[in-house]
Short mmCIF file of C-alpha atoms and ligand atoms in Angstrom, two decimals:
data_model
loop_
_atom_site.label_atom_id
_atom_site.label_comp_id
_atom_site.label_asym_id
_atom_site.label_seq_id
_atom_site.Cartn_x
_atom_site.Cartn_y
_atom_site.Cartn_z
CA MET A 15 74.83 110.80 121.94
CA GLY A 16 75.54 114.53 120.57
CA ARG A 17 76.56 117.63 121.06
CA VAL A 18 77.91 118.74 124.27
CA ALA A 19 78.30 121.85 126.23
CA TYR A 20 80.40 122.70 129.06
CA VAL A 21 78.84 124.87 131.64
CA ASN A 22 80.14 125.89 135.10
CA GLY A 23 81.70 122.69 135.71
CA ARG A 24 79.10 120.50 134.28
CA PHE A 25 78.78 118.51 130.46
CA VAL A 26 75.54 118.90 129.15
CA PRO A 27 73.62 118.23 125.96
CA HIS A 28 74.97 121.61 124.27
CA ALA A 29 69.99 122.24 123.46
CA GLU A 30 69.93 122.44 127.32
CA ALA A 31 73.42 125.04 128.26
CA TYR A 32 71.67 127.64 129.91
CA VAL A 33 73.00 130.43 132.24
CA HIS A 34 71.70 133.43 134.04
CA ILE A 35 69.69 136.49 132.36
CA GLU A 36 71.90 138.30 135.61
CA ASP A 37 75.06 136.99 134.02
CA ARG A 38 77.12 139.59 133.79
CA GLY A 39 78.80 139.11 130.03
CA TYR A 40 75.09 138.92 129.42
CA GLN A 41 74.49 142.45 130.25
CA PHE A 42 77.66 144.62 130.22
CA ALA A 43 79.88 142.32 127.69
CA ASP A 44 82.05 142.17 131.00
CA ALA A 45 83.53 138.59 129.80
CA ILE A 46 86.22 137.56 127.66
CA TYR A 47 86.29 134.85 125.26
CA GLU A 48 89.08 132.52 123.53
CA VAL A 49 88.88 130.49 120.26
CA TRP A 50 91.09 127.51 118.90
CA ALA A 51 91.26 126.13 115.85
CA VAL A 52 91.85 122.54 116.99
CA PHE A 53 93.68 119.65 114.04
CA ASP A 54 92.83 115.30 114.91
CA GLY A 55 91.46 116.24 118.07
CA LYS A 56 94.56 118.83 119.33
CA LEU A 57 94.29 122.60 120.75
CA ALA A 58 96.54 124.30 117.80
CA ASP A 59 98.41 127.36 119.20
CA ALA A 60 97.95 126.35 122.71
CA GLU A 61 100.16 128.67 124.33
CA GLY A 62 99.36 131.26 123.19
CA HIS A 63 96.14 131.72 123.42
CA PHE A 64 96.71 130.08 126.67
CA VAL A 65 98.73 133.53 126.78
CA ARG A 66 96.21 135.92 125.57
CA LEU A 67 93.14 134.70 127.82
CA GLU A 68 95.27 135.38 130.81
CA ARG A 69 95.73 139.40 129.62
CA SER A 70 92.54 139.04 128.99
CA LEU A 71 91.16 138.19 131.73
CA SER A 72 94.60 140.93 134.17
CA GLU A 73 93.23 142.86 131.87
CA LEU A 74 89.87 142.51 133.11
CA SER A 75 90.94 141.95 136.30
CA MET A 76 89.35 138.81 136.24
CA PRO A 77 91.51 135.44 137.51
CA MET A 78 91.63 132.70 135.35
CA PRO A 79 88.85 130.17 136.11
CA MET A 80 91.60 127.28 136.99
CA SER A 81 94.71 126.49 136.37
CA ARG A 82 96.28 126.43 132.88
CA ALA A 83 96.25 122.70 133.33
CA ALA A 84 93.18 122.40 134.58
CA LEU A 85 91.58 123.99 132.04
CA THR A 86 93.80 122.17 129.49
CA LEU A 87 91.48 118.75 130.13
CA VAL A 88 88.53 120.05 130.23
CA LEU A 89 88.99 121.67 126.24
CA LYS A 90 89.86 117.88 126.01
CA GLU A 91 87.30 116.29 127.44
CA ALA A 92 84.36 118.80 125.68
CA LEU A 93 86.39 117.51 122.84
CA ARG A 94 85.84 114.26 123.58
CA ARG A 95 82.64 114.39 124.92
CA ASN A 96 81.35 115.67 120.98
CA ARG A 97 83.04 113.09 119.35
CA VAL A 98 85.11 115.56 116.88
CA ARG A 99 88.61 115.72 115.39
CA GLU A 100 88.05 118.56 113.38
CA ALA A 101 86.67 122.21 115.50
CA LEU A 102 86.96 125.19 116.22
CA ILE A 103 86.00 125.67 120.65
CA TYR A 104 85.03 128.29 122.60
CA LEU A 105 86.14 129.31 125.81
CA GLN A 106 83.86 132.33 127.43
CA VAL A 107 84.66 133.33 131.12
CA SER A 108 82.08 136.41 132.05
CA ARG A 109 82.63 137.85 135.69
CA GLY A 110 79.68 136.03 136.69
CA VAL A 111 75.95 136.50 138.08
CA ALA A 112 74.78 139.12 140.48
CA PRO A 113 72.00 141.67 140.25
CA ARG A 114 72.56 143.79 138.78
CA ASP A 115 74.70 146.90 138.48
CA HIS A 116 78.12 148.76 136.59
CA ALA A 117 80.23 148.24 139.56
CA PHE A 118 81.65 144.82 139.65
CA PRO A 119 79.60 142.24 142.24
CA LYS A 120 81.13 144.08 146.42
CA THR A 121 81.87 140.04 147.44
CA PRO A 122 83.64 138.29 143.55
CA VAL A 123 80.76 136.28 142.57
CA ARG A 124 81.85 132.64 140.90
CA GLN A 125 82.16 133.50 137.39
CA ALA A 126 80.48 131.83 134.35
CA VAL A 127 82.55 129.40 132.59
CA VAL A 128 81.00 127.88 129.12
CA ILE A 129 82.50 125.96 126.15
CA THR A 130 81.45 125.07 122.81
CA VAL A 131 82.49 122.80 120.32
CA SER A 132 82.08 123.41 116.67
CA PRO A 133 82.21 120.68 113.50
CA VAL A 134 84.90 121.79 111.10
CA ASP A 135 84.89 120.78 107.12
CA ARG A 136 88.23 120.77 106.30
CA ALA A 137 87.67 120.53 102.72
CA ALA A 138 84.82 122.61 102.54
CA SER A 139 88.17 124.27 103.55
CA GLU A 140 89.66 124.18 101.89
CA ALA A 141 87.82 124.55 98.93
CA ARG A 142 86.74 128.00 100.10
CA ALA A 143 90.93 128.50 100.80
CA ALA A 144 91.25 127.19 97.13
CA LYS A 145 88.09 130.07 95.22
CA GLY A 146 89.30 133.08 98.25
CA VAL A 147 87.23 135.45 99.59
CA GLY A 148 86.24 138.87 99.19
CA VAL A 149 85.99 141.68 102.18
CA VAL A 150 84.40 144.99 101.92
CA THR A 151 85.79 147.59 104.61
CA THR A 152 83.40 149.68 107.33
CA PRO A 153 84.84 152.43 108.59
CA GLU A 154 86.42 151.59 112.51
CA ASN A 155 84.19 152.43 115.49
CA ARG A 156 85.52 149.81 118.89
CA TRP A 157 86.09 151.03 121.54
CA GLY A 158 89.88 151.64 122.37
CA ARG A 159 90.89 148.11 123.24
CA CYS A 160 90.91 145.74 121.20
CA ASP A 161 93.39 144.12 122.74
CA ILE A 162 91.18 142.82 124.83
CA LYS A 163 89.66 140.00 123.18
CA THR A 164 85.76 140.20 125.59
CA VAL A 165 82.25 139.04 124.40
CA GLY A 166 81.35 142.75 123.98
CA LEU A 167 81.15 142.29 119.45
CA LEU A 168 78.00 144.25 118.58
CA PRO A 169 80.17 145.77 116.03
CA ASN A 170 82.18 143.09 114.43
CA ALA A 171 78.92 141.83 113.99
CA LEU A 172 77.38 144.64 112.50
CA ALA A 173 80.40 144.95 109.98
CA LYS A 174 80.65 140.76 109.14
CA GLN A 175 76.46 141.39 108.83
CA LYS A 176 77.93 143.75 105.75
CA ALA A 177 80.59 141.81 104.20
CA ARG A 178 77.52 139.36 104.43
CA GLU A 179 74.99 141.10 102.15
CA ALA A 180 77.44 142.23 100.33
CA GLY A 181 77.99 138.48 99.00
CA ALA A 182 81.77 139.15 100.76
CA ALA A 183 83.28 136.78 103.73
CA GLU A 184 85.13 140.00 106.10
CA ALA A 185 84.96 143.17 106.36
CA TRP A 186 88.26 145.24 107.10
CA PHE A 187 87.44 148.29 109.82
CA VAL A 188 89.22 151.13 108.63
CA ASP A 189 90.57 153.99 110.49
CA GLU A 190 90.08 157.63 109.97
CA LEU A 191 93.67 157.72 108.67
CA GLY A 192 92.09 155.66 105.65
CA PHE A 193 94.00 152.77 107.26
CA VAL A 194 92.96 148.78 108.05
CA THR A 195 92.77 148.09 111.05
CA GLU A 196 91.70 144.89 110.92
CA GLY A 197 88.45 142.63 110.50
CA ALA A 198 85.42 141.85 112.14
CA SER A 199 87.08 138.00 112.97
CA SER A 200 90.17 138.45 111.72
CA ASN A 201 93.84 140.44 110.95
CA ALA A 202 94.37 142.10 107.27
CA TRP A 203 97.72 141.38 105.25
CA ILE A 204 98.91 142.45 102.00
CA VAL A 205 101.87 141.11 100.20
CA ASP A 206 102.71 144.77 98.26
CA ARG A 207 103.85 145.96 95.07
CA GLU A 208 107.69 144.53 96.65
CA GLY A 209 107.30 141.60 97.57
CA ARG A 210 106.53 142.39 101.08
CA LEU A 211 104.63 141.16 103.56
CA ARG A 212 102.69 144.11 105.58
CA THR A 213 99.68 143.79 108.39
CA ARG A 214 98.96 146.00 111.55
CA ASP A 215 101.96 146.02 114.19
CA THR A 216 100.34 145.36 117.09
CA ASN A 217 100.77 149.22 119.70
CA ALA A 218 97.86 149.69 116.38
CA ASN A 219 94.08 149.31 118.65
CA ILE A 220 93.73 145.73 117.45
CA LEU A 221 93.74 142.45 118.46
CA ARG A 222 96.99 140.55 118.60
CA GLY A 223 96.10 137.31 116.85
CA ILE A 224 97.80 134.62 117.54
CA THR A 225 97.30 133.26 113.63
CA ARG A 226 99.40 135.97 113.51
CA LYS A 227 101.73 135.48 115.82
CA THR A 228 101.88 132.60 114.36
CA LEU A 229 102.10 133.01 111.12
CA LEU A 230 105.13 135.46 111.59
CA GLN A 231 107.72 132.85 112.63
CA VAL A 232 106.16 131.23 109.48
CA ILE A 233 107.54 133.55 107.37
CA ALA A 234 110.19 134.05 108.84
CA ASN A 235 111.95 130.63 108.70
CA GLU A 236 110.87 130.87 105.56
CA GLY A 237 113.58 133.88 104.55
CA LEU A 238 109.94 135.92 104.00
CA THR A 239 109.82 139.43 104.77
CA VAL A 240 107.27 141.10 106.91
CA ASP A 241 106.85 145.00 106.90
CA GLU A 242 104.63 145.81 110.52
CA ARG A 243 103.08 149.15 108.30
CA PRO A 244 99.45 150.15 108.20
CA PHE A 245 98.54 149.91 104.60
CA THR A 246 94.71 151.85 103.44
CA PRO A 247 92.13 149.53 100.95
CA ALA A 248 93.58 151.54 97.92
CA ASP A 249 97.22 150.05 98.99
CA ALA A 250 95.37 146.08 99.10
CA LEU A 251 94.18 146.42 95.56
CA GLU A 252 97.22 147.50 94.39
CA ALA A 253 99.26 144.89 96.62
CA LYS A 254 100.08 140.91 94.96
CA GLU A 255 97.61 140.06 97.08
CA ALA A 256 96.05 139.79 100.01
CA PHE A 257 95.05 137.82 103.18
CA ILE A 258 93.12 137.72 106.50
CA THR A 259 94.77 134.97 109.42
CA GLY A 260 92.69 133.72 112.35
CA ALA A 261 91.68 130.59 114.48
CA GLY A 262 88.98 129.92 112.32
CA THR A 263 90.26 131.27 108.93
CA LEU A 264 93.36 130.30 109.81
CA VAL A 265 94.97 131.75 106.22
CA LEU A 266 92.75 131.99 103.87
CA PRO A 267 93.34 134.41 100.49
CA VAL A 268 91.31 137.62 99.39
CA VAL A 269 90.05 137.72 96.06
CA SER A 270 88.57 141.43 96.24
CA VAL A 271 88.34 144.74 98.18
CA ASP A 272 84.95 146.66 97.67
CA GLY A 273 83.73 144.14 94.82
CA LYS A 274 87.00 145.26 92.77
CA PRO A 275 89.50 142.51 92.11
CA VAL A 276 92.82 141.77 93.92
CA ASN A 277 94.81 139.82 91.80
CA GLY A 278 92.92 139.56 89.00
CA GLY A 279 89.99 137.80 91.61
CA LYS A 280 92.62 134.85 92.16
CA PRO A 281 94.35 133.29 95.07
CA GLY A 282 98.54 134.16 95.02
CA PRO A 283 100.52 131.84 95.80
CA VAL A 284 102.15 133.63 98.63
CA ALA A 285 99.25 133.63 100.36
CA THR A 286 97.98 129.58 99.19
CA ARG A 287 101.52 128.54 100.74
CA LEU A 288 101.57 129.82 103.91
CA ARG A 289 98.48 128.50 104.27
CA SER A 290 99.59 125.52 103.74
CA LEU A 291 102.86 126.26 106.06
CA TYR A 292 100.91 127.32 108.67
CA ILE A 293 98.34 123.88 109.27
CA GLU A 294 101.46 122.01 108.90
CA ARG A 295 103.24 123.07 111.42
CA ALA A 296 99.86 123.97 114.49
CA LYS A 297 98.97 120.27 113.62
CA ALA A 298 102.74 119.18 114.00
CA THR A 299 102.62 121.24 117.64
CA ALA A 300 99.04 120.91 118.81
CA ILE A 301 98.38 119.43 122.63
N1 PDD B 420 88.42 135.90 116.29
N2 PDD B 420 91.27 140.08 114.81
C1 PDD B 420 89.94 140.06 115.50
C2 PDD B 420 88.72 141.12 116.11
C3 PDD B 420 89.09 138.71 116.25
O1 PDD B 420 87.69 138.57 116.26
C4 PDD B 420 89.83 137.73 115.81
C5 PDD B 420 89.59 136.25 116.53
C6 PDD B 420 90.97 137.49 114.90
C7 PDD B 420 92.01 137.01 115.11
O2 PDD B 420 92.81 135.91 115.78
P1 PDD B 420 93.94 135.04 116.16
O3 PDD B 420 94.06 134.09 115.31
O4 PDD B 420 93.94 135.25 117.03
O5 PDD B 420 92.12 134.70 115.65
C8 PDD B 420 91.74 139.30 115.38
C9 PDD B 420 87.52 135.18 116.60
C10 PDD B 420 89.12 133.25 115.73
C11 PDD B 420 86.12 134.87 116.87
O6 PDD B 420 85.96 135.81 117.69
O7 PDD B 420 85.13 133.58 116.41
#
């Protein structure tokens, strides 16, 4: 059996998985999502992603479509039916299907719930991490609620395309004060000249990355210092190291910014070590 998707209570062949044309996620980006890394068939950082899912929904005045326990079962069943052990699992919850009208439907409609599974080639990811990736910078042009994980990702998609056209893997948004906010689908970090880890604080208009959160605990256990203080692209170029974090990238060394090398164009020891510590911890705590 090939890829299987979950759509509104049913598992269907991926190629035949459809939502309605008046789904509010499709028309208004009135939907939220979550992405879990999956190691050996288990959800990494499960709790953190569930907490953020509940928060994103509540910020948009939407309930959970089912209990956390039921959702866990459905996610696990999706993995089982796809017969993959190493994967990313994507969950999307929209407000539902209703005649097009900007305001919410007067009588609540059933939320649309979609789950897809994408296999991950761990050997290829490790090879990519061993080489490191480039990032490009792009002006911050997103709305003021980037803390909500909505599917309204057009600026992120355009930024990522800009990165791809430049041969880079990620785009870093830069705010009007010249500071990096975050990546198009990851959080941004440097190891500064003093050896301190720097990443944007979560009071800024960024997504509160779950990988970022777990990594902060890993860093604390290592006795390393973190300074949640903004940095500029110039700081990144002068830094000892740079890297990005996210469910898709885990901890991924950055070796160039706008085509200029960081750390001589090689992954640094801190990012490399944090990647393996993060993966170790994610595997050990996955459910
Ligand atoms: N993106 N910032 C943005 C804008 C993101 O989209 C993501 C994740 C992150 C990292 O968050 P986390 O560590 O919780 O994955 C930061 C997911 C993976 C995506 O859009 O596919």
